[in-house]
XYZ file of C-alpha atoms in Angstrom:
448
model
C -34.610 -19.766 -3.833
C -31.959 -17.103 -2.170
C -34.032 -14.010 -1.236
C -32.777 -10.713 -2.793
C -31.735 -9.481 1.245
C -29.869 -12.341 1.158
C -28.180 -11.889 -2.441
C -27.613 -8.644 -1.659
C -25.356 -9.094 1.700
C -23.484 -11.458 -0.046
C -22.752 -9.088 -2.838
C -22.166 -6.529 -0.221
C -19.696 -8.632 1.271
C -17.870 -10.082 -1.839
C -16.143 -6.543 -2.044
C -14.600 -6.114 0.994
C -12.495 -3.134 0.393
C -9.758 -3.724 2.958
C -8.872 -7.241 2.550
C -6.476 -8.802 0.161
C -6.492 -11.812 -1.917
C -4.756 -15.075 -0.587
C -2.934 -16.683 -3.232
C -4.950 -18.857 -5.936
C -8.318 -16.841 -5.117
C -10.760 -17.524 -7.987
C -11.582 -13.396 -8.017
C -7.944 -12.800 -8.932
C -7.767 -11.200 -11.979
C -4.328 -10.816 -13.952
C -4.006 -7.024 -14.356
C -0.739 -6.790 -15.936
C -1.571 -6.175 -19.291
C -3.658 -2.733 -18.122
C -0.808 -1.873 -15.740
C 2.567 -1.381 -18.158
C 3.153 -5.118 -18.179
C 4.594 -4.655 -14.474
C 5.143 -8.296 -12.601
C 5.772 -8.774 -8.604
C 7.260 -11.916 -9.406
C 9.802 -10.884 -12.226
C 10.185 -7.869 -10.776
C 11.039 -8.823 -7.548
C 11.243 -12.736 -7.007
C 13.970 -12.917 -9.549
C 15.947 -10.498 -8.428
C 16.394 -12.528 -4.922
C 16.703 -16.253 -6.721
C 19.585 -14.306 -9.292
C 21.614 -12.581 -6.685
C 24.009 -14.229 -4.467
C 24.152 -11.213 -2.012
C 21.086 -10.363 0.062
C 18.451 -8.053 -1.257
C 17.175 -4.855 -0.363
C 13.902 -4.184 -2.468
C 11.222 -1.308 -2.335
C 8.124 -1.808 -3.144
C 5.212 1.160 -4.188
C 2.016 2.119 -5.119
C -0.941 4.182 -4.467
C -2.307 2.968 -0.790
C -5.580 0.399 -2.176
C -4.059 -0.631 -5.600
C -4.033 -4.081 -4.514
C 0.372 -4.704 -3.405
C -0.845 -6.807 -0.529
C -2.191 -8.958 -2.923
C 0.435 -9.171 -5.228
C 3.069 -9.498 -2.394
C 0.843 -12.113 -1.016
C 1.136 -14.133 -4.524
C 5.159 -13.475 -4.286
C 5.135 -14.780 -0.749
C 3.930 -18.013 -2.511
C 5.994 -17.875 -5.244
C 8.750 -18.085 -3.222
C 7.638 -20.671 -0.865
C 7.489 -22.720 -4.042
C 10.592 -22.287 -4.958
C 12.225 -23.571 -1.316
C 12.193 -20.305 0.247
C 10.992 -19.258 3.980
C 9.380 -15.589 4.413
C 8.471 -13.868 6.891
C 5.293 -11.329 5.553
C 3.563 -9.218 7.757
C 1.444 -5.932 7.918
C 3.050 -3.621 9.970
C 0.243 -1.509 10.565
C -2.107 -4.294 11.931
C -0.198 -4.422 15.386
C 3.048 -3.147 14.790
C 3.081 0.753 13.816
C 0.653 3.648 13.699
C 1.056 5.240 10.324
C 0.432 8.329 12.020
C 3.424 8.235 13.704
C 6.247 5.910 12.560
C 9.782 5.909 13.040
C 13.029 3.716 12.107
C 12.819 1.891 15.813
C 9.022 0.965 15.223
C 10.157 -0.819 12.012
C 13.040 -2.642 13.310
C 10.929 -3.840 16.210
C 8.862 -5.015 14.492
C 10.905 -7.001 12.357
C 12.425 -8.784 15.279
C 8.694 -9.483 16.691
C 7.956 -11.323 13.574
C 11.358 -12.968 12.980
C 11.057 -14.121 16.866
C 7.669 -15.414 16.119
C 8.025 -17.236 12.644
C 11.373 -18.913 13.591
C 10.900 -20.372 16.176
C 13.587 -23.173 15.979
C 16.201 -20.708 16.324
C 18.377 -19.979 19.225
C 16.515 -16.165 20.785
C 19.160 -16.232 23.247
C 21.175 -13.205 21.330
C 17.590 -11.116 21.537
C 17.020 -11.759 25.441
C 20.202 -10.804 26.369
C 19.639 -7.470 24.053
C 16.907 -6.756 26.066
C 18.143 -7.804 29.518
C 20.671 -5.086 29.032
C 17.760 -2.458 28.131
C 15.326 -3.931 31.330
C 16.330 -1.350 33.797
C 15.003 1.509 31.210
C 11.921 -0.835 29.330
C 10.256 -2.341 31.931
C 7.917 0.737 32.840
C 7.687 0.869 29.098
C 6.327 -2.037 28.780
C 3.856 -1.692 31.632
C 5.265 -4.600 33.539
C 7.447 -4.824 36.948
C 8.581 -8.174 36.222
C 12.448 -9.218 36.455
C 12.924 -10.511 32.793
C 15.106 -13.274 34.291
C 12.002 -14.697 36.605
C 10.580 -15.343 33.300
C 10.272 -18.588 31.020
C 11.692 -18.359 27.522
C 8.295 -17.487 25.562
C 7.592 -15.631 28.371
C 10.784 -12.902 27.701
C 10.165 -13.376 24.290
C 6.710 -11.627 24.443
C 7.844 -8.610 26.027
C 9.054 -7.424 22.349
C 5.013 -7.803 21.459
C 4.811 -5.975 24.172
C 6.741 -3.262 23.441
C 5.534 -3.015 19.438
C 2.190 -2.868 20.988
C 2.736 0.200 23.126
C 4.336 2.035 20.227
C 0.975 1.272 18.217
C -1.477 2.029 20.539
C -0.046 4.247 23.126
C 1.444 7.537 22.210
C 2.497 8.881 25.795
C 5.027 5.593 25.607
C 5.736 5.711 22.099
C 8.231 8.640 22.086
C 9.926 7.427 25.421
C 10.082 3.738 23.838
C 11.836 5.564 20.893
C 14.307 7.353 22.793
C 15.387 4.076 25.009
C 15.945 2.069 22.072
C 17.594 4.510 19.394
C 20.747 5.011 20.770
C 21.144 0.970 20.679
C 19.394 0.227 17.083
C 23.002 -1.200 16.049
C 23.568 -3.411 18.409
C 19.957 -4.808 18.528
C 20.620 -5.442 14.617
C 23.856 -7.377 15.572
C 21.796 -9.532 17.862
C 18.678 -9.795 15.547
C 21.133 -11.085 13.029
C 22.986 -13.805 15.307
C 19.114 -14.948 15.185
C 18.493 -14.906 11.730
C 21.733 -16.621 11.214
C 21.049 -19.116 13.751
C 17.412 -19.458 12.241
C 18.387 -20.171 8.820
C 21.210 -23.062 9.599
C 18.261 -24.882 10.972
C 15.894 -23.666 8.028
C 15.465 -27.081 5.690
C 18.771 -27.557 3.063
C 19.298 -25.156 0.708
C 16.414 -22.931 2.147
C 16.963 -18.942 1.787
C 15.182 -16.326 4.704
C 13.226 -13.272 2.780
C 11.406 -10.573 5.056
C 8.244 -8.652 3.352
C 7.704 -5.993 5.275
C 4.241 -4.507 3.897
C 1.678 -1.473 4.392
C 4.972 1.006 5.250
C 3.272 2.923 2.417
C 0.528 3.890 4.879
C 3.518 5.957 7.033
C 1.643 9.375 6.950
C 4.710 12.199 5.575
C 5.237 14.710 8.638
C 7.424 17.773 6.929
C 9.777 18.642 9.252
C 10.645 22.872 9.428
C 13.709 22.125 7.366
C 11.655 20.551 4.291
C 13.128 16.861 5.068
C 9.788 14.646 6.254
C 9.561 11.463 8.284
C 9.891 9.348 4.855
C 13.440 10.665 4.235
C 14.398 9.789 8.051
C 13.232 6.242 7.777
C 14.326 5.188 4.246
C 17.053 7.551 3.304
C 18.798 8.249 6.558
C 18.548 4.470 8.439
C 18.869 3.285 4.517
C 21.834 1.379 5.993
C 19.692 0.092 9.256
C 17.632 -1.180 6.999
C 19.502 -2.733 4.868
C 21.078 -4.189 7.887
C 19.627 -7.557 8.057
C 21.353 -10.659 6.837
C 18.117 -11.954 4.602
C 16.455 -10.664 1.547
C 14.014 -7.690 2.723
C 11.669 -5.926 0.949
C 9.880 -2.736 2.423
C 6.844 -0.963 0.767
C 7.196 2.885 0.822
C 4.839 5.571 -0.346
C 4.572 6.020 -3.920
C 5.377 9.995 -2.844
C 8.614 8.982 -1.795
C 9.712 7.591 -5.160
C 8.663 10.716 -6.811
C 10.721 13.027 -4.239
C 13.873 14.964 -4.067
C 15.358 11.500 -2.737
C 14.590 9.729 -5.724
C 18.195 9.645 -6.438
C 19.255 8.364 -3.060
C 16.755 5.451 -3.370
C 18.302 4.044 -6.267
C 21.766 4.351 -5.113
C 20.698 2.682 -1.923
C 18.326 0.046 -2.678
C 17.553 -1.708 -6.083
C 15.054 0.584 -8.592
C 11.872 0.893 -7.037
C 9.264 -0.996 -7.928
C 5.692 0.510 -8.418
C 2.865 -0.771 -9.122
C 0.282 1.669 -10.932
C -3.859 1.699 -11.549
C -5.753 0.113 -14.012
C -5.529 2.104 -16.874
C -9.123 3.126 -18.029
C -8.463 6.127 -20.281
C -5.703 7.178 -22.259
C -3.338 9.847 -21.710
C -5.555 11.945 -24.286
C -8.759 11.075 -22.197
C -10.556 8.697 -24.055
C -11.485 5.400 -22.826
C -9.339 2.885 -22.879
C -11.681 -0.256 -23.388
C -9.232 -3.051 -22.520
C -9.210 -1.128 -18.804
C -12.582 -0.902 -18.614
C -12.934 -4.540 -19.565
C -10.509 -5.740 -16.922
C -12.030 -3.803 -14.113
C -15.536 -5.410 -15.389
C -13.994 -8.679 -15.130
C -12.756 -7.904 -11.358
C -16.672 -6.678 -10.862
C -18.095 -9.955 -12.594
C -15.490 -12.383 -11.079
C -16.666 -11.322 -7.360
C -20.709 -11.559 -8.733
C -19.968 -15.276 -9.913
C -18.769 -16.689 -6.634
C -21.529 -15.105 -5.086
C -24.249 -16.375 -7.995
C -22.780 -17.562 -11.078
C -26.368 -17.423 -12.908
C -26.158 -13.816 -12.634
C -25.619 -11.578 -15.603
C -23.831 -8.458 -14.130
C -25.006 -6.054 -17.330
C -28.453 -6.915 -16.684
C -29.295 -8.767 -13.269
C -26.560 -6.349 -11.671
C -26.869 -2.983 -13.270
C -29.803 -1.839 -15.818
C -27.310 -1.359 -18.618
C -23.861 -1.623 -20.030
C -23.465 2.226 -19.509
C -23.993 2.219 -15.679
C -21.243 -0.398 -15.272
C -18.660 1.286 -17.323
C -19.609 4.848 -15.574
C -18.767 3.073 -12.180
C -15.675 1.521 -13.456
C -14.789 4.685 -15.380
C -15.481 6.646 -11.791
C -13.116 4.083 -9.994
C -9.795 5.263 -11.597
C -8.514 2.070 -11.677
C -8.489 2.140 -8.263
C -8.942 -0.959 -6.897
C -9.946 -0.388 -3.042
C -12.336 2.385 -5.306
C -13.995 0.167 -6.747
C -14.961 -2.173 -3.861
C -16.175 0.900 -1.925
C -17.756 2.450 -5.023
C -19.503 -1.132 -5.479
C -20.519 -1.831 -1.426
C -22.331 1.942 -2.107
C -24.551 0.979 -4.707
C -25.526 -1.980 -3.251
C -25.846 -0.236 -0.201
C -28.175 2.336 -1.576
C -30.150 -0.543 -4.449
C -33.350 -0.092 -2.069
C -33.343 -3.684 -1.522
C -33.422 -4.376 -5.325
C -31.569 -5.232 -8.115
C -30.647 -4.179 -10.708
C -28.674 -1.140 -10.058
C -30.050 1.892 -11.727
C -28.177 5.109 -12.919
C -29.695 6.873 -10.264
C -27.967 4.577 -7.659
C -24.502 4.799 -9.421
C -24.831 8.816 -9.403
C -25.472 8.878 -5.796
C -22.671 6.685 -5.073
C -20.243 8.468 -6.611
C -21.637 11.983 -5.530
C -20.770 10.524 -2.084
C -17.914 9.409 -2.620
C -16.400 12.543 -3.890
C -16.683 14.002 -0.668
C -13.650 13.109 1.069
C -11.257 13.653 -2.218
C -13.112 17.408 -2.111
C -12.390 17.868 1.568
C -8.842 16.479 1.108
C -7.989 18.945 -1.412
C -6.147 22.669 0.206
C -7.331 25.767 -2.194
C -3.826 25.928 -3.156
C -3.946 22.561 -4.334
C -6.690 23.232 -7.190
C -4.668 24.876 -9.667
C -2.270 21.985 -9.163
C -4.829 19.571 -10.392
C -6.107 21.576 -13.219
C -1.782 21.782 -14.176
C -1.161 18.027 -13.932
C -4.898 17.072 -15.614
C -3.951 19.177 -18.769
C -0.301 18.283 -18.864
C -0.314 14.945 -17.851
C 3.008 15.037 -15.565
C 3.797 15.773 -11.791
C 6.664 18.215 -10.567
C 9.172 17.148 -7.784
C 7.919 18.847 -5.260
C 5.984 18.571 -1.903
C 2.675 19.727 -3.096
C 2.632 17.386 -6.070
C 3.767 14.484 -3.653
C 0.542 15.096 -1.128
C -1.537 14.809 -3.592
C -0.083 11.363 -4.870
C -0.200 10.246 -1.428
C -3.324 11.010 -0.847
C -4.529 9.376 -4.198
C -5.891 12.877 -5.978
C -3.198 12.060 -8.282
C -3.217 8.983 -10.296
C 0.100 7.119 -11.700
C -0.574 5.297 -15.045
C 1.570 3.317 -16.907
C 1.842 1.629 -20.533
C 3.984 0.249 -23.539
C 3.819 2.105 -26.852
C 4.342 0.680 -29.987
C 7.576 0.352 -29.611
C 7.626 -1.849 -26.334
C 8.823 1.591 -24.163
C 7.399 2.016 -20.772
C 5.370 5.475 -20.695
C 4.294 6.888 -17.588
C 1.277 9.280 -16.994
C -0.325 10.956 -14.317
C -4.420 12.060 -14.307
C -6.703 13.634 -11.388
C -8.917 11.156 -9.838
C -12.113 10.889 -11.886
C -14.014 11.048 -9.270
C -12.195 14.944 -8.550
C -13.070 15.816 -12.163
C -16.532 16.251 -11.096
C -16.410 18.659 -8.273
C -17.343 22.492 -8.540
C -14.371 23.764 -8.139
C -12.388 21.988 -10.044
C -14.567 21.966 -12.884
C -14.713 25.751 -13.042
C -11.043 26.263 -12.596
C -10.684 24.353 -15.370
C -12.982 25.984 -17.371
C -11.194 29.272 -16.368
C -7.777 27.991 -17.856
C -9.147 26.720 -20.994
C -10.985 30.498 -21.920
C -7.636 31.800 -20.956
C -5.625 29.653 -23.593
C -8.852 30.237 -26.071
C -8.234 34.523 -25.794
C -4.420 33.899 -26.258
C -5.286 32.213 -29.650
């Protein structure tokens, strides 16, 4: 008999908010029908096995909507279908969103590439970065000739390097400043690599970089209105596009509703974004199927854990607490784990989860969307909530990135692709909001 601590921490546990799915996980739920029929692998698999030039894809989406996961099933899609990829998180050891730059990415591209094929010939690389030594040496905390060094041994410095640019912001500017004014010809020699590596990749085998959590690059305005985003995607467009594989790069979802929007799609192919879970219509009611598909993500997770357990009545007291959680999610998927570890958190021990519990949870968790929100920013919520749409401008983009907007998506009747915006639920329920609100509507009342 599993004691309830002991159900409970593996409930707790089977909603890990920051970790994705691996490919073929039995919690996986198909979400496409409640996201505008949007697919990672038509949308962006078939674009690289059509094409007989290399790719250059974008990928977006509110930061915890669950594109690791979905570029994680694409990653094995492809390998299926006699590719070789190169995935990685860039912000694990690579960047700090809080400070990224065109340099940082390219670095650590090569840091992977260097890493996952190894049967290729680095020789092209190390002599790169013998002719930098003199200047990146210090940078890299070591006083080691690079030539005293065995092969794996030079190699590593690059780790090095992306590693100081991560972690260490007194060397991440100088790093920068050493290595911009020679980002072309480290691209020539990264691609004498990647051509090396894929003559000695199995026959017919094509190279595909996924370059993920980009989206997490924090914008930094600059005085002139242009941000950090416009620098790195717009401005080294051709940089990145510089590699002689199929890449694809996740950006923030603000970025494909900016000024650059244009420049994006003449650049790359259309962006690609991947929206919530649609749980209420544009015209706020709810939208059951959502609400039935973020159940199923809920229930899916409760199975592995006890698959005896009845999640409307072992889990929660009632049908109506659920739904109110999922409602209070968004759609949201990284939401909803955190919105779910918090009323297990706070279940006293005991299940099931009572109304109480699900209040308190999401009382908490409005906190940081309240603190994240300028005074400015209010009426701006109470605009887009009644009218459904953003405007292209910085404002409206903060608030994307910072999830206080929502992006929806569906087909109408006629198989058209409608997009929506919506405040997060879980803003709809603070004071100030709710009495700006209020304000507007007995405005447009005495007007009638």
């Amino acid at each position: 008999m599993v004691k309830q601590g002991d159900l409970l921490k593996r409930l707790f546990n089977a909603f890990k908010p920051f970790e994705p799915l691996k490919p073929g996980s039995p919690v996986y739920v198909d979400c496409r029908e409640v996201r505008g029929d949007g697919d990672v692998i038509i949308d962006l698999a078939e674009n690289i096995k059509l094409s007989d030039n290399n790719t250059y894809q974008l990928y977006a989406g509110h930061r915890g909507a669950g594109k690791s996961t979905e570029l994680l099933r694409l990653k094995e899609h492809l390998e299926n279908n006699g590719y070789f990829i190169v995935y990685f998180a860039a912000d694990e050891q690579d960047i700090n969103p809080e400070d990224t730059e065109y340099a940082d990415i390219l670095l650590a591209c090569t840091r992977h590439l260097l890493e996952h094929l190894k049967q290729a010939n680095p020789q092209p690389l190390l002599d790169w970065l013998k002719g930098r030594w003199g200047d990146l040496k210090d940078l890299a905390n070591t006083e080691i000739s690079l030539e005293s060094l065995a092969v794996q041994s030079q190699i590593s410095q690059y780790a090095k390097l992306t590693a100081n640019i991560r972690a260490e912001p007194t060397l991440r500017r100088k790093i920068r400043d050493k290595i911009n004014p020679y980002t072309e010809s480290l691209i020539e020699a990264l691609n004498s690599f990647i051509r090396d590596g894929k003559n000695k990749l199995s026959s017919g085998s094509e190279l595909v970089i996924i370059a993920d959590s980009l989206d997490r690059i924090v914008p930094i305005v600059q005085p002139d209105g242009r941000s950090n985003h416009d620098e790195i995607f717009v401005d080294r467009s051709a940089q990145l596009k510089g590699l002689d594989c199929d890449t694809i790069y996740t950006i923030p979802i603000s970025m494909v509703y900016s000024n650059q929007a244009p420049n994006l799609k003449v650049e790359y192919d259309d962006p690609q974004v991947l929206p919530m879970i649609m749980v209420e219509t544009p015209e706020g009611e709810v939208f059951d199927l959502g609400v039935a598909t973020i159940r199923e993500i809920i229930d899916r997770r409760v199975s592995e854990v006890n698959p005896d357990l009845c999640l409307e009545r072992d889990v929660f007291e009632s049908r109506e607490v659920l739904d109110r959680l999922c409602l209070m999610s968004g759609g949201h998927v990284r939401d909803l784990m955190l919105l779910m570890q918090s009323v297990i958190k706070r279940a006293g021990g005991k299940l099931p989860i009572s109304a109480k519990v699900v209040q308190r949870a999401i009382t908490e968790a409005r906190l940081p969307y309240k603190r994240s929100v300028q005074q400015e920013e209010w009426q701006i919520l109470v605009d887009v909530f009644r009218s459904k749409s953003i405007l292209n401008n910085q404002q409206h983009r903060d608030l994307l990135f910072n999830r206080c907007l929502l992006e929806y998506t569906f087909l109408d009747e006629e198989g058209e692709k409608q997009t929506w915006y919506d405040v997060h639920p879980l803003i709809k329920g603070v004071r100030e909001f709710k009495e700006l609100l209020e304000l507007s509507f007995k405005e447009v009342r005495s007007q009638i």
